[in-house]
Every structure is written in structure tokens, then in C-alpha cells.
Coordinates of C-alpha atoms and ligand atoms in Angstrom, one line a residue:
M3 CA -0.1 0.0 -0.1
N4 CA 0.8 3.3 -0.5
R5 CA 1.1 5.0 3.2
P6 CA 2.2 8.6 3.2
H7 CA 5.5 9.9 4.3
M8 CA 6.4 10.8 8.2
M9 CA 4.5 14.0 9.4
R10 CA 7.0 15.9 12.0
R11 CA 6.0 19.1 11.7
D12 CA 7.9 21.6 14.6
S13 CA 6.3 25.0 14.7
L14 CA 2.7 26.5 14.6
Y15 CA 1.1 28.9 12.4
I16 CA 0.9 32.5 14.4
N17 CA 0.3 35.9 12.7
G18 CA 0.6 34.4 9.0
E19 CA 4.2 32.6 10.0
W20 CA 5.5 29.3 10.9
V21 CA 6.8 30.0 14.6
S22 CA 8.5 27.7 17.0
A23 CA 6.3 26.7 19.7
S24 CA 7.7 28.2 22.9
G25 CA 6.9 24.7 25.3
D26 CA 8.7 21.8 25.1
G27 CA 8.0 18.5 23.9
V28 CA 6.1 16.9 20.7
I29 CA 2.6 14.7 20.4
E30 CA 2.7 11.8 18.3
V31 CA 0.5 10.8 15.6
V32 CA -0.2 7.1 15.4
N33 CA -1.6 5.7 12.8
P34 CA -4.4 3.4 14.5
A35 CA -4.0 0.4 11.9
T36 CA -0.5 0.3 12.3
E37 CA 0.4 1.2 15.0
E38 CA 3.3 2.7 14.3
V39 CA 4.0 6.7 14.8
I40 CA 3.6 8.6 11.5
G41 CA 4.6 12.3 12.7
S42 CA 4.1 14.7 15.4
V43 CA 3.7 18.1 16.0
P44 CA 4.5 20.8 19.2
V45 CA 2.8 21.0 22.7
G46 CA 2.0 24.8 22.1
S47 CA 1.6 26.7 25.3
Q48 CA 0.0 29.4 27.1
A49 CA 2.7 31.7 26.0
D50 CA 2.0 30.5 22.4
V51 CA -2.1 31.4 22.7
D52 CA -1.4 34.4 23.9
A53 CA 0.8 35.5 21.1
A54 CA -2.0 33.8 18.6
V55 CA -4.9 35.9 19.7
T56 CA -2.6 38.9 20.0
A57 CA -2.7 38.4 16.0
A58 CA -6.1 37.6 15.7
R59 CA -7.1 40.3 17.4
A60 CA -4.8 43.1 15.5
A61 CA -6.5 41.2 12.7
F62 CA -9.7 42.1 13.6
P63 CA -10.5 45.1 12.5
D64 CA -9.1 45.3 9.3
W65 CA -10.8 41.4 8.8
R66 CA -14.4 42.3 10.2
T67 CA -14.2 45.5 7.7
T68 CA -13.2 43.3 4.4
T69 CA -16.6 43.1 1.9
C70 CA -18.4 40.6 0.7
E71 CA -17.1 40.5 -2.1
E72 CA -13.6 39.3 -0.6
R73 CA -15.1 36.9 2.1
I74 CA -16.5 35.2 -0.5
A75 CA -13.4 35.6 -2.7
T76 CA -11.5 34.3 0.1
L77 CA -13.7 31.2 0.4
N78 CA -13.9 30.0 -2.5
A79 CA -10.2 30.0 -2.5
L80 CA -10.4 27.6 0.1
S81 CA -12.9 25.7 -0.9
A82 CA -10.9 25.1 -4.3
A83 CA -7.5 24.7 -2.4
I84 CA -9.3 21.8 -0.3
K85 CA -10.0 20.1 -3.2
E86 CA -6.8 20.3 -5.2
N87 CA -5.2 19.2 -2.3
T88 CA -8.0 16.3 -1.7
E89 CA -6.0 13.3 -2.1
E90 CA -2.9 14.3 0.2
L91 CA -5.5 15.6 3.2
A92 CA -7.5 12.4 2.9
Q93 CA -4.6 10.1 3.2
T94 CA -3.3 12.3 6.0
I95 CA -6.6 11.9 7.7
T96 CA -6.9 7.9 7.1
A97 CA -4.0 7.7 8.6
E98 CA -4.4 9.6 11.2
V99 CA -8.2 8.1 11.9
G100 CA -8.0 5.1 10.3
T101 CA -10.9 6.0 7.5
P102 CA -11.4 3.9 4.6
I103 CA -9.9 6.3 2.1
G104 CA -13.1 5.8 0.1
Y105 CA -15.2 7.7 2.8
S106 CA -12.0 10.0 3.6
R107 CA -12.0 11.5 0.3
M108 CA -16.2 11.4 0.3
A109 CA -17.1 13.0 3.5
M110 CA -13.6 14.4 5.1
V111 CA -12.6 16.2 2.7
G112 CA -15.5 16.6 0.2
T113 CA -17.5 17.5 3.2
P114 CA -16.0 20.2 4.0
R115 CA -14.8 21.5 0.4
V116 CA -18.5 22.4 0.0
V117 CA -19.3 23.7 3.2
A118 CA -16.9 26.1 2.7
R119 CA -18.0 27.1 -0.6
S120 CA -22.0 26.9 0.9
Y121 CA -20.8 30.1 3.2
A122 CA -19.6 31.9 0.0
K123 CA -22.8 31.6 -1.9
M124 CA -24.8 32.2 1.5
L125 CA -22.4 36.0 1.3
E126 CA -24.2 36.5 -1.6
T127 CA -27.7 37.1 -0.4
F128 CA -27.3 37.7 3.2
E129 CA -29.2 40.5 4.8
W130 CA -26.7 42.2 7.1
E131 CA -29.1 45.0 8.8
E132 CA -32.9 45.0 8.6
E133 CA -35.5 47.7 10.4
V134 CA -38.4 47.2 12.9
R135 CA -40.1 50.2 13.6
N136 CA -37.7 52.6 14.3
S137 CA -34.7 50.9 15.1
L138 CA -32.3 49.8 12.7
I139 CA -31.0 46.2 13.5
I140 CA -27.8 45.1 11.9
K141 CA -25.4 42.0 12.6
E142 CA -21.8 42.4 13.8
P143 CA -18.8 40.0 13.6
I144 CA -18.5 38.7 17.6
G145 CA -14.4 38.7 17.2
V146 CA -11.4 37.1 18.2
C147 CA -13.0 32.9 18.2
A148 CA -11.2 30.2 19.6
F149 CA -11.7 26.6 17.6
I150 CA -11.2 23.1 19.9
T151 CA -11.9 20.2 17.3
P152 CA -12.2 16.0 17.5
W153 CA -10.8 13.7 15.5
N154 CA -13.1 12.1 14.6
F155 CA -14.3 13.9 11.3
P156 CA -11.6 16.6 12.0
L157 CA -11.4 19.0 8.7
H158 CA -15.0 19.0 8.6
Q159 CA -15.6 19.8 12.8
I160 CA -12.6 22.8 11.8
I161 CA -13.9 23.8 8.6
G162 CA -17.8 23.9 9.7
K163 CA -16.0 26.5 12.3
V164 CA -13.8 28.9 10.1
A165 CA -15.5 28.9 6.9
P166 CA -18.9 30.4 9.2
A167 CA -15.9 32.8 11.3
L168 CA -14.2 33.8 8.0
A169 CA -17.8 34.5 6.4
A170 CA -18.7 36.7 9.2
G171 CA -15.6 38.7 9.6
C172 CA -14.1 36.9 12.9
T173 CA -10.9 36.3 13.3
M174 CA -9.9 32.8 15.4
V175 CA -7.2 30.4 16.5
L176 CA -7.3 26.3 16.0
K177 CA -6.3 23.5 18.8
P178 CA -6.8 20.6 16.6
S179 CA -7.1 17.1 18.2
K180 CA -4.0 15.4 19.0
E181 CA -5.2 12.5 17.9
A182 CA -5.6 13.5 14.1
P183 CA -4.1 16.8 14.1
L184 CA -1.8 16.4 11.1
N185 CA -4.9 17.7 8.3
A186 CA -4.7 20.8 10.5
F187 CA -1.3 21.5 9.4
L188 CA -1.7 21.0 6.3
L189 CA -4.8 23.4 6.4
A190 CA -2.8 26.0 7.7
D191 CA -0.2 25.6 5.0
I192 CA -3.1 25.8 2.2
I193 CA -4.1 29.0 4.2
D194 CA -0.4 30.3 3.9
E195 CA -0.7 29.9 0.4
M196 CA -3.7 31.7 0.0
D197 CA -4.3 36.2 0.2
L198 CA -5.5 36.0 3.8
P199 CA -4.0 38.6 5.6
D200 CA -1.7 37.9 8.2
G201 CA -3.2 36.7 11.9
V202 CA -6.9 35.8 10.9
F203 CA -6.1 32.5 11.2
N204 CA -3.8 30.8 14.0
L205 CA -3.1 27.3 15.1
V206 CA -1.7 26.3 18.1
S207 CA -1.7 22.6 18.9
G208 CA -1.4 21.1 22.3
H209 CA -3.3 19.4 25.4
G210 CA -6.8 20.4 25.7
S211 CA -6.2 20.4 29.8
D212 CA -3.7 23.1 28.9
V213 CA -3.8 25.0 25.9
G214 CA -7.7 24.2 25.5
E215 CA -8.9 25.3 29.0
Y216 CA -6.5 27.9 28.4
M217 CA -8.3 29.6 25.3
S218 CA -11.4 28.8 27.1
S219 CA -10.8 31.2 29.7
H220 CA -8.8 33.6 28.0
H221 CA -10.2 37.9 28.2
D222 CA -8.9 38.5 25.1
I223 CA -11.3 35.4 23.1
D224 CA -14.9 36.4 22.7
M225 CA -16.3 33.4 21.6
V226 CA -15.1 29.7 22.0
S227 CA -16.7 27.0 19.6
F228 CA -15.9 23.6 21.1
T229 CA -16.7 20.1 19.0
G230 CA -16.1 17.2 21.5
S231 CA -17.1 14.5 24.5
T232 CA -19.5 16.3 27.0
G233 CA -17.4 16.0 29.8
A234 CA -14.9 18.7 27.7
G235 CA -17.6 20.2 26.7
V236 CA -18.5 21.0 30.4
R237 CA -15.2 22.0 31.2
V238 CA -14.9 24.6 28.8
S239 CA -18.0 26.0 29.9
Q240 CA -16.9 25.9 33.2
A241 CA -13.7 27.6 32.2
A242 CA -15.0 30.1 29.8
A243 CA -18.0 31.0 33.1
H244 CA -16.0 33.7 34.4
T245 CA -15.5 35.7 31.0
V246 CA -19.2 35.3 29.9
K247 CA -17.7 34.9 26.2
R248 CA -20.3 32.8 24.2
V249 CA -19.4 29.2 24.2
T250 CA -21.1 26.5 21.7
L251 CA -20.8 23.2 22.3
E252 CA -21.3 20.1 19.6
L253 CA -21.0 16.8 22.3
G254 CA -22.0 13.4 22.3
G255 CA -25.1 11.7 21.3
K256 CA -26.8 8.2 21.5
S257 CA -29.3 8.5 19.2
A258 CA -32.1 6.3 18.0
N259 CA -33.1 5.5 14.9
V260 CA -37.1 3.8 15.0
A261 CA -39.1 1.7 12.6
L262 CA -43.0 2.5 12.8
D263 CA -45.1 -0.5 12.5
D264 CA -45.8 -0.1 8.8
A265 CA -42.1 0.6 7.6
D266 CA -40.4 -2.4 6.1
P267 CA -38.2 -4.2 7.8
Q268 CA -36.0 -5.4 5.5
L269 CA -35.3 -2.3 4.7
V270 CA -34.9 -0.7 8.3
G271 CA -32.1 -3.8 8.6
K272 CA -30.2 -3.2 5.6
M273 CA -29.9 0.3 6.3
A274 CA -29.8 0.8 10.2
I275 CA -26.3 -1.1 9.8
G276 CA -24.5 1.8 7.4
A277 CA -26.8 4.3 9.6
C278 CA -24.5 3.3 12.9
Y279 CA -21.3 2.3 11.6
Q280 CA -20.4 5.1 9.6
N281 CA -16.5 5.8 9.9
S282 CA -16.2 2.4 11.7
G283 CA -19.3 4.3 14.6
Q284 CA -17.4 6.8 15.6
T285 CA -19.7 9.4 14.3
C286 CA -21.3 11.9 17.1
S287 CA -24.8 11.3 15.1
A288 CA -24.6 7.8 14.2
L289 CA -28.0 6.2 15.2
T290 CA -26.5 3.7 17.3
R291 CA -30.1 2.5 19.2
L292 CA -32.1 0.6 16.9
I293 CA -36.3 0.5 18.2
I294 CA -38.5 -1.5 16.3
P295 CA -41.8 -2.7 16.9
K296 CA -42.0 -6.8 18.5
S297 CA -43.7 -8.5 15.8
M298 CA -40.8 -6.8 13.6
N299 CA -37.5 -8.0 16.0
D300 CA -37.1 -11.8 14.4
E301 CA -37.0 -9.9 10.3
V302 CA -34.7 -6.8 11.6
C303 CA -32.5 -8.9 13.4
E304 CA -32.1 -11.8 10.8
V305 CA -31.5 -9.1 7.7
I306 CA -28.6 -7.5 10.4
S307 CA -26.7 -10.8 11.1
G308 CA -26.7 -11.8 7.2
R309 CA -25.4 -8.5 6.6
I310 CA -23.4 -7.8 8.7
A311 CA -20.3 -10.0 6.9
R312 CA -20.2 -7.2 4.4
Y313 CA -19.2 -4.8 6.8
T314 CA -15.5 -5.9 6.3
A315 CA -12.7 -4.4 8.9
G316 CA -9.6 -4.2 7.5
D317 CA -7.1 -2.1 6.2
P318 CA -8.4 1.4 5.7
L319 CA -6.6 1.9 2.4
D320 CA -8.2 -1.3 0.9
D321 CA -11.1 -0.2 -1.3
T322 CA -12.8 -3.2 -0.3
T323 CA -12.9 -2.7 3.5
R324 CA -16.1 -1.0 5.1
C325 CA -14.8 -0.7 8.8
G326 CA -11.3 0.5 10.0
P327 CA -9.6 0.7 12.7
M328 CA -11.0 2.5 15.9
V329 CA -8.8 6.0 16.7
S330 CA -6.3 4.3 19.4
A331 CA -6.1 2.0 21.5
R332 CA -7.9 3.2 24.8
Q333 CA -10.8 3.9 22.0
Q334 CA -10.4 0.1 21.2
A335 CA -9.6 -0.5 25.0
S336 CA -13.6 1.5 25.6
V337 CA -15.7 0.1 23.1
S338 CA -14.5 -3.4 23.6
E339 CA -15.0 -2.8 27.7
Y340 CA -18.4 -1.9 26.3
I341 CA -18.8 -5.0 24.0
Q342 CA -18.3 -6.4 27.5
S343 CA -20.8 -4.7 29.4
G344 CA -23.0 -6.0 27.4
L345 CA -22.4 -9.6 27.5
D346 CA -22.5 -9.2 31.4
E347 CA -25.9 -7.2 31.4
G348 CA -27.4 -10.1 29.7
A349 CA -28.0 -8.9 26.1
T350 CA -28.2 -10.5 22.9
L351 CA -25.2 -10.7 20.8
I352 CA -26.5 -11.7 17.5
A353 CA -23.2 -10.0 15.4
G354 CA -19.7 -9.4 16.6
G355 CA -18.6 -9.8 20.4
M356 CA -15.4 -9.3 22.0
G357 CA -11.6 -9.9 20.3
M358 CA -10.4 -8.8 17.3
P359 CA -12.4 -9.6 13.8
D360 CA -10.8 -12.6 12.1
G361 CA -7.9 -11.9 9.9
L362 CA -6.6 -9.3 12.1
E363 CA -4.2 -9.6 14.4
S364 CA -2.5 -5.6 14.8
G365 CA -4.1 -2.5 14.6
F366 CA -6.6 -0.6 17.3
Y367 CA -9.5 -3.0 15.6
V368 CA -12.7 -4.4 17.5
K369 CA -15.5 -6.7 16.0
P370 CA -18.4 -5.0 13.8
T371 CA -21.6 -6.1 17.0
V372 CA -24.6 -6.0 17.7
F373 CA -26.8 -6.4 20.6
A374 CA -30.8 -7.6 20.3
D375 CA -33.3 -7.6 23.7
V376 CA -31.0 -4.4 25.1
T377 CA -33.2 -3.1 28.0
P378 CA -33.3 0.9 29.1
D379 CA -31.1 0.1 31.9
M380 CA -28.0 -1.5 30.2
A381 CA -25.1 1.0 29.9
I382 CA -25.0 0.0 26.0
W383 CA -28.4 1.6 26.0
Q384 CA -27.5 4.5 27.7
E385 CA -24.1 5.6 26.7
E386 CA -22.2 6.7 24.2
I387 CA -19.7 3.6 23.0
F388 CA -17.9 5.4 19.9
G389 CA -17.8 2.2 18.2
P390 CA -19.4 -0.5 15.7
V391 CA -22.1 -1.0 18.4
L392 CA -25.7 -1.6 17.2
V393 CA -28.1 -1.6 20.2
I394 CA -31.8 -3.1 19.3
T395 CA -34.9 -3.0 21.5
T396 CA -38.8 -4.0 20.9
Y397 CA -42.1 -1.8 22.0
E398 CA -45.7 -2.5 21.6
S399 CA -46.9 0.9 20.5
E400 CA -46.0 3.8 19.7
E401 CA -46.0 6.1 22.3
E402 CA -43.7 3.6 24.2
A403 CA -41.4 4.2 21.2
L404 CA -41.1 7.5 21.3
A405 CA -40.7 7.8 24.8
L406 CA -37.2 4.7 24.2
A407 CA -36.5 7.3 21.8
N408 CA -36.5 10.5 24.1
D409 CA -34.5 8.2 26.9
S410 CA -31.2 9.5 26.6
I411 CA -29.3 12.5 28.0
Y412 CA -28.1 12.9 24.4
G413 CA -30.2 14.5 22.5
L414 CA -28.2 15.0 18.5
S415 CA -29.7 12.8 16.0
G416 CA -32.3 10.3 14.8
G417 CA -34.4 8.4 12.2
V418 CA -37.6 8.0 11.3
W419 CA -39.0 4.4 9.0
S420 CA -42.3 4.7 8.0
A421 CA -44.6 3.9 4.6
D422 CA -46.0 6.9 5.4
V423 CA -43.8 10.1 5.3
E424 CA -46.4 12.3 7.1
R425 CA -46.7 10.1 9.9
A426 CA -43.3 9.1 10.4
M427 CA -42.7 13.3 9.7
A428 CA -45.7 13.6 12.8
F429 CA -43.3 11.1 14.8
A430 CA -40.0 13.0 14.0
R431 CA -41.9 16.4 15.8
G432 CA -42.0 14.6 18.7
M433 CA -38.2 12.9 19.1
Q434 CA -36.2 15.7 21.6
T435 CA -33.2 16.1 19.1
G436 CA -31.5 18.7 17.4
Q437 CA -31.4 16.4 13.7
V438 CA -34.7 13.4 12.1
S439 CA -33.8 11.7 9.1
I440 CA -36.9 10.5 7.5
N441 CA -36.8 7.0 5.3
G442 CA -32.7 7.4 5.0
G443 CA -32.8 10.9 4.1
P444 CA -29.6 12.2 3.2
F445 CA -27.5 14.8 5.5
N446 CA -28.3 18.2 4.0
I447 CA -24.4 20.1 4.9
S448 CA -27.0 23.4 4.3
A449 CA -29.6 22.8 7.4
P450 CA -28.8 23.8 11.3
F451 CA -26.8 20.4 12.8
G452 CA -26.1 20.7 16.8
G453 CA -27.8 19.2 20.1
Y454 CA -30.9 19.1 22.6
K455 CA -30.0 18.4 26.3
M456 CA -26.4 17.2 26.8
S457 CA -25.3 16.9 23.1
G458 CA -24.9 20.6 22.8
N459 CA -25.7 24.6 22.4
G460 CA -26.1 26.2 19.7
R461 CA -25.6 25.0 15.9
E462 CA -23.1 24.4 13.2
L463 CA -23.8 24.6 9.4
G464 CA -26.0 26.7 7.1
L465 CA -27.8 30.6 8.0
H466 CA -27.8 29.4 11.6
G467 CA -24.1 28.5 11.8
L468 CA -23.3 31.8 10.8
D469 CA -25.4 33.3 13.1
E470 CA -23.2 31.8 16.0
F471 CA -20.4 34.2 15.1
L472 CA -22.8 37.4 14.8
E473 CA -23.6 39.7 17.2
I474 CA -26.4 41.6 16.8
K475 CA -26.9 45.9 17.3
S476 CA -29.6 47.6 17.5
I477 CA -30.1 51.1 17.2
Q478 CA -32.6 53.0 18.0
R479 CA -34.0 56.5 15.6
P480 CA -35.6 59.4 16.8
V481 CA -39.2 59.4 16.7
E482 CA -40.5 62.0 14.8
Ligands
NAD527 P1 -12.8 15.8 23.5 O1 -13.6 15.6 24.0 O2 -11.5 13.9 24.5 O3 -11.2 16.2 22.3 C1 -12.0 17.2 21.7 C2 -11.4 18.7 21.9 O4 -11.0 18.9 23.4 C3 -9.9 18.1 21.8 O5 -9.0 19.3 20.6 C4 -8.8 17.7 23.2 O6 -7.7 17.9 23.1 C5 -9.8 19.0 23.4 N1 -10.4 19.3 24.8 C6 -10.3 18.0 25.8 N2 -10.5 18.5 27.3 C7 -10.6 19.9 27.0 C8 -10.0 20.4 28.1 N3 -10.0 20.4 29.7 N4 -10.7 21.8 28.4 C9 -10.5 22.3 26.4 N5 -10.4 21.8 25.5 C10 -10.1 19.9 25.9 O7 -13.1 14.2 22.0 P2 -12.9 13.7 21.0 O8 -12.8 12.6 21.7 O9 -11.9 13.8 20.3 O10 -13.9 12.9 19.9 C11 -15.4 12.6 20.7 C12 -16.1 13.0 21.3 O11 -17.1 14.2 20.2 C13 -17.8 12.1 21.2 O12 -18.3 12.1 22.1 C14 -18.2 12.7 20.1 O13 -19.5 12.8 20.4 C15 -17.8 14.8 20.4 N6 -18.5 14.6 18.7 C16 -19.6 15.6 19.2 C17 -20.1 16.2 17.9 C18 -20.8 16.9 17.2 O14 -20.8 17.6 16.5 N7 -22.0 17.0 18.7 C19 -18.7 16.1 16.0 C20 -17.8 15.2 16.2 C21 -17.3 14.5 17.7

């Protein structure tokens, strides 16, 4: 296989330049399929954050007054550059995260490319001002933003913040995850070659508990946009509270996929696997809880256990692989513990189980796993596993189905299946969650994405995602 070269990065991107980190140490990046170190990035320090914030603050007055045309040109150039570098970005993300290469090209790189372009398009018609009686209401960029991002869809999660922030006229400091930071360094290379003023975009790698918390508590940062686990999101909120900065949080999920009693069991079984297992189950919006009528249980379980073998685990650079490794040894251990807990708590294993997939001896793999007869008191029902583990439960009435769907501290995504789209729509309205897909309705990059309950605050993507980066000012005219 053609694996990318070792990527050792020894500088941070601050004020339009690659500069040495002031701290010591490196974060090593491990390929989860081979367990080999494939690169490293510096451990940034609080002094590096200060330098990046100073640069972003200095760049803000000019960047906020650029015209829409200039920002449209920037966003289109960013999208074009992502496209041009698709292969290198996709290979890098596959090497860092373990995502199968075809999915990396399409989702990990293709989606951010389109998201950047969508914000260019949005600026063409965006209304910055409106009149309400004697008031002029204007929208203004919020200022200097901090972005703290995870590893699972790393470039998408970065561009989902960078693109609307650029569109709004904000400047920014990014701290990528330590598991998958290399794509962020490639993005900084791309931005360095663009015509973006110094200081608008800055990159500081480092540890969440140090650099991330310091950014959250920083007095000269106006907003922190965080994507990651709910626990770390709570820490960000606590660290930010004394500055009263805006905090947006995109957190975890345990989303329900509900088949109503008129749904096609064959289709439900077939589609439930992919909806749970995309990116090897390491997807915040994965539909991990399948809720089906009791009468459908045998048929759906049969379809799923029959099709699971097609979900081949293996080398992510092999085009036939559908399930890559978990991102790290830690993640592999954590997913395995959940599989063991499902066995211990008495759920019925219908596919997968403990241990490595057949034929694999190294890499951080787990077996794509499915449990039936899962009950709401089980940990595998309540907790985010973040791996290829689907749990199935049954219901007898539609009210019970809705109660089961909403039986979660999370509310990020969901699915409903029915022969009657209007009936599914009515059910979707009752779900306490930020997104719902009806009969497999596809992801829409222009629709707001975000969570109810402990899945977060605020929305990304589309117009709602742009609004997060804007302050609103009302100016009252004298009344004659
Ligand atoms: P994580 O919370 O461990 O890390 C996310 C980021 O937060 C990293 O950059 C990390 O360095 C930083 N961080 C960690 N502790 C911090 C602290 N105390 N203060 C500030 N920053 C800190 O999450 P992860 O393992 O990288 O990602 C997986 C999690 O992210 C899952 O729970 C998943 O559901 C969630 N996620 C949510 C969305 C969404 O849009 N809702 C998208 C992707 C992932």
C-alpha cells in the first residue's frame, strides 16, 4: 500500500508565519491501522496561545471591514484549495483516524470543501441589516474566536467553524485534537498560500487540559466553539464562565433510529447497519439505538446478522474495507469494555463480540457488533460507545417507541422509518433531538446541525451556523 511519509511538524502557525513553539515536547500521531508513529506536532503552551490571540486581535479591525466580495473570494479559494489537495488530505486523515480511504475522500474532505463553498454562496444574499419600527438592527462579527476540535471528522469539524467565522468577519485560533492534528497543519499550509491577511487564522496544537482550557478562559477571546465529548464541553463552559464569552458546544450523542409498524423490515435492517457504522461508529450523530416493533424483531435481526459480514474490517487503504480500526488503543479498549458489559448485562449478541475481527492481528480494531433484547437500564443503551456497536430494542405502542427514543441524556440526531412520510414526520416532531432523517433522508450541509439536551448548545452549518459568529446591535432612531 502507498502510505504517506512521516509528517513531523515542528512549528505553529501564528500571525501568518510558521514559528517555533515556546513550550517543550511533541505530540506523536499514531496510525491506528499499523500502530506506527506517522508524525508529530508541537505541544503548544499558554504563551503560544497569547501570541496567537494577540495576532488575531490585531487582525480583527481590518478583517471585519472587508467586503462580502472579498470574503466570498477567500471562501471560494479555500474550497478550491481543499479540492486541489483532496488526495493528500484524505490520505493523511486515513492515516491519522483509520477511516476507509473512499469515505475519507468523500466525507472527510469532500464535505468541508462543499461547506466552505456554501458560505461563499450564502454571503451573496445575506441580510446584514433590517428595519424594525424606529430601529436599525445590524449584525456584526463577534470578534476573536477559539476553536477546539475532535479527531473523528477532523477537517469537517474545523471547516464547520472556520468557514462561517471567515464569512462573518471574525478572526480565530484553532486547537485541533491530539489524535488527528496533521490535517489541521495541512490546512494551515493551504491557508498560508492563500491571500489571507496575517493573523486572521492561527493554529496552536497542544493538550486540551492546558491549551484548550486556557483558550476557554482567555479574556481576549470573544467566543469559544467546541466540538468533542460532553465531559470536556462541560469543562470548557466552566473555564469560560467567568469571562461571559459566547460558548457553543457540539457534543456527544446516542441517537435513536425508529421503525414504525408500517415500515419495511428488510429496508430497516439493511439501512440500520450503515447508519450506525459510518466511520466505524465513531460518528457523533450515528444512529446507535434501533427501536423496532416487537413483531418485526425476528426479521430485522435476521437481516442484520445476515448482512453484517459485508461490513469488512481491515486495512483502511484497501478499497473493499468498510470498517477501519478505532482511532487509538484507548478507544479500542473502551469500545471492548462496552461490548463486554453488553454480554455481562444479558443482551443477546447477534453479531460480532469480543476480540479482533477474523484475520487481523494488529491495529486497534474491534468486531462490528450488534446486540438485541437491549433494555433501557443497560449501559450499552444509555452511554455513547463511539464504535461499531448497534443496540436493538422493541416496543408495542407508538407512545412507547417515542418514550424509548427520548430516553437519553443526549439529543443530537435520529431516524424514523414508515411507509407514510407524514406519519414519520409527526413522530419526528415528538423527538427531542436536533436532526431527524426520515426514511434515510440524506445529510444536508445547509441545514443546522446541533444538539438538544446534553448534546450541546448552538448550531453549526447553514445560516444558523453563521448566526453563531454574529453579534446583534439595535440602533434606535428618534421618533418624529
Ligand atoms: P474530546 O472531548 O476528548 O476532545 C475534543 C477536543 O477537546 C480536543 O481538541 C481535546 O484536546 C479538547 N479538550 C479535551 N479536554 C479539554 C478541556 N478540559 N478543555 C478544553 N479542551 C479540551 O473528544 P474526542 O475524543 O476528540 O471526540 C469524540 C467526542 O466528540 C465524542 O463524544 C463525540 O460524540 C463528540 N463529537 C461531537 C460532534 C458534534 O458535532 N456534536 C462531532 C464530533 C464528535
